[in-house]
Amino acid sequence: MRIAQISPLFEAVPPKLYGGTERVVSSLTEELVAMGHDVTLFASGDSVTSARLAPMRDQALRLDATVRDWIAIYYRMVEGIYRRKDEFDVLHFHIDYFPLSLFSRQKVPFLTTIHGRLDIQELVDTYGTFADCPFVSISNSQRRPIPQLNWVRTVHHGVPADRLTPQPVKQEYAAFLGRISPEKGVDRAIRIAGRAGLKLKIAAKIDNADKEYYDTLIKPLIQGNRDVEFIGEINDAQKPAFLSGAHVLMFPINWPEPFGLVMIEAMACGTPVVAFNCGSVSEVLDHGVTGFIVDDIDQAVAATGKIHSIDRARVRATFDRRFTARRMAEDYVDLYEELAQPAHRLHALTA
């Protein structure tokens, strides 16, 4: 098939460090190419891909301090893709609601995977305006705020089977991986690890929007604490050793996480996860098999205390069965072929 993958522009594809959606787009794109499809990736010009790259700007938005209105850049991007739409059998968007108005008025099959939270009234109203457009959710729980959308499928994320693998290292700490923000619960991770008697290593990004939160609430918990080490952002090459060296990945979130890519990254390394029961957690983790799902800090401490009962080889085997990039790509190809049928084109046109 001739497939267009349309990525966000905030990070390169794949991202150099943190960047969940762009990392998923990269994994999907590479697998589709490996499966023999003709793929064009619309992304920032500093992206690296085996697909045909259609650069929408020279560099990722995060790296360009001169940008004052990123929405204008997205409007131009969507118009440019519209002018090339007939080159493709299907267009797969990962850029939220930006393509909906224009692409609901044309004939080429398209779909939008929503990667973020939906429990915000403005999003409920906006997506609801285009409720008949084809949408993909990344977890069933993500759909709850807007169940009436035309959800054509849930496709769980996947990562390449050989990107993150268990390493022969000793487990010596608990790990926190991702982003420093109130909803990610790094303060909870510090408390849980401390009560469980484990050192905590934090590999995380600090966005400008969360710097005050870090400076006022998190930094005081780290400074002078010999049992907590903040190592900053890490890249994919560093993740296998970091995750393999952890007894457990702490995922003490406090928000309706749409998926939680770090959970399956840990699983790929054989590392079990202790996660709070929010959002997609119960869909991603198999309680007692790949980790433990808990409701509060006391339960998290207790679960961490019995983490050695989890078979790390079985954790990896579960990843291989459920969360590889090839499985994700195959799910999407099935959907692309279904949408390309004439009946589905008519459905999209009447949206």
Short mmCIF file of C-alpha atoms in Angstrom, two decimals, residues 192 195-196 274 292 294 296-309:
data_model
loop_
_atom_site.label_atom_id
_atom_site.label_comp_id
_atom_site.label_asym_id
_atom_site.label_seq_id
_atom_site.Cartn_x
_atom_site.Cartn_y
_atom_site.Cartn_z
CA ILE A 192 7.55 4.32 47.71
CA ARG A 195 9.70 2.97 52.34
CA ALA A 196 10.59 -0.19 50.42
CA VAL A 274 4.39 -1.31 39.87
CA PHE A 292 1.42 -5.24 40.13
CA VAL A 294 -2.08 -0.84 43.01
CA ASP A 296 -2.30 3.70 46.85
CA ILE A 297 1.18 4.16 48.27
CA ASP A 298 0.76 1.48 50.94
CA GLN A 299 -0.17 -1.10 48.31
CA ALA A 300 2.72 0.07 46.13
CA VAL A 301 5.20 -0.44 48.97
CA ALA A 302 3.82 -3.92 49.62
CA ALA A 303 3.95 -4.79 45.92
CA THR A 304 7.53 -3.58 45.65
CA GLY A 305 8.41 -5.86 48.55
CA LYS A 306 7.29 -8.92 46.60
CA ILE A 307 8.54 -7.87 43.17
CA HIS A 308 11.04 -10.75 43.16
CA SER A 309 8.10 -13.14 42.79
#
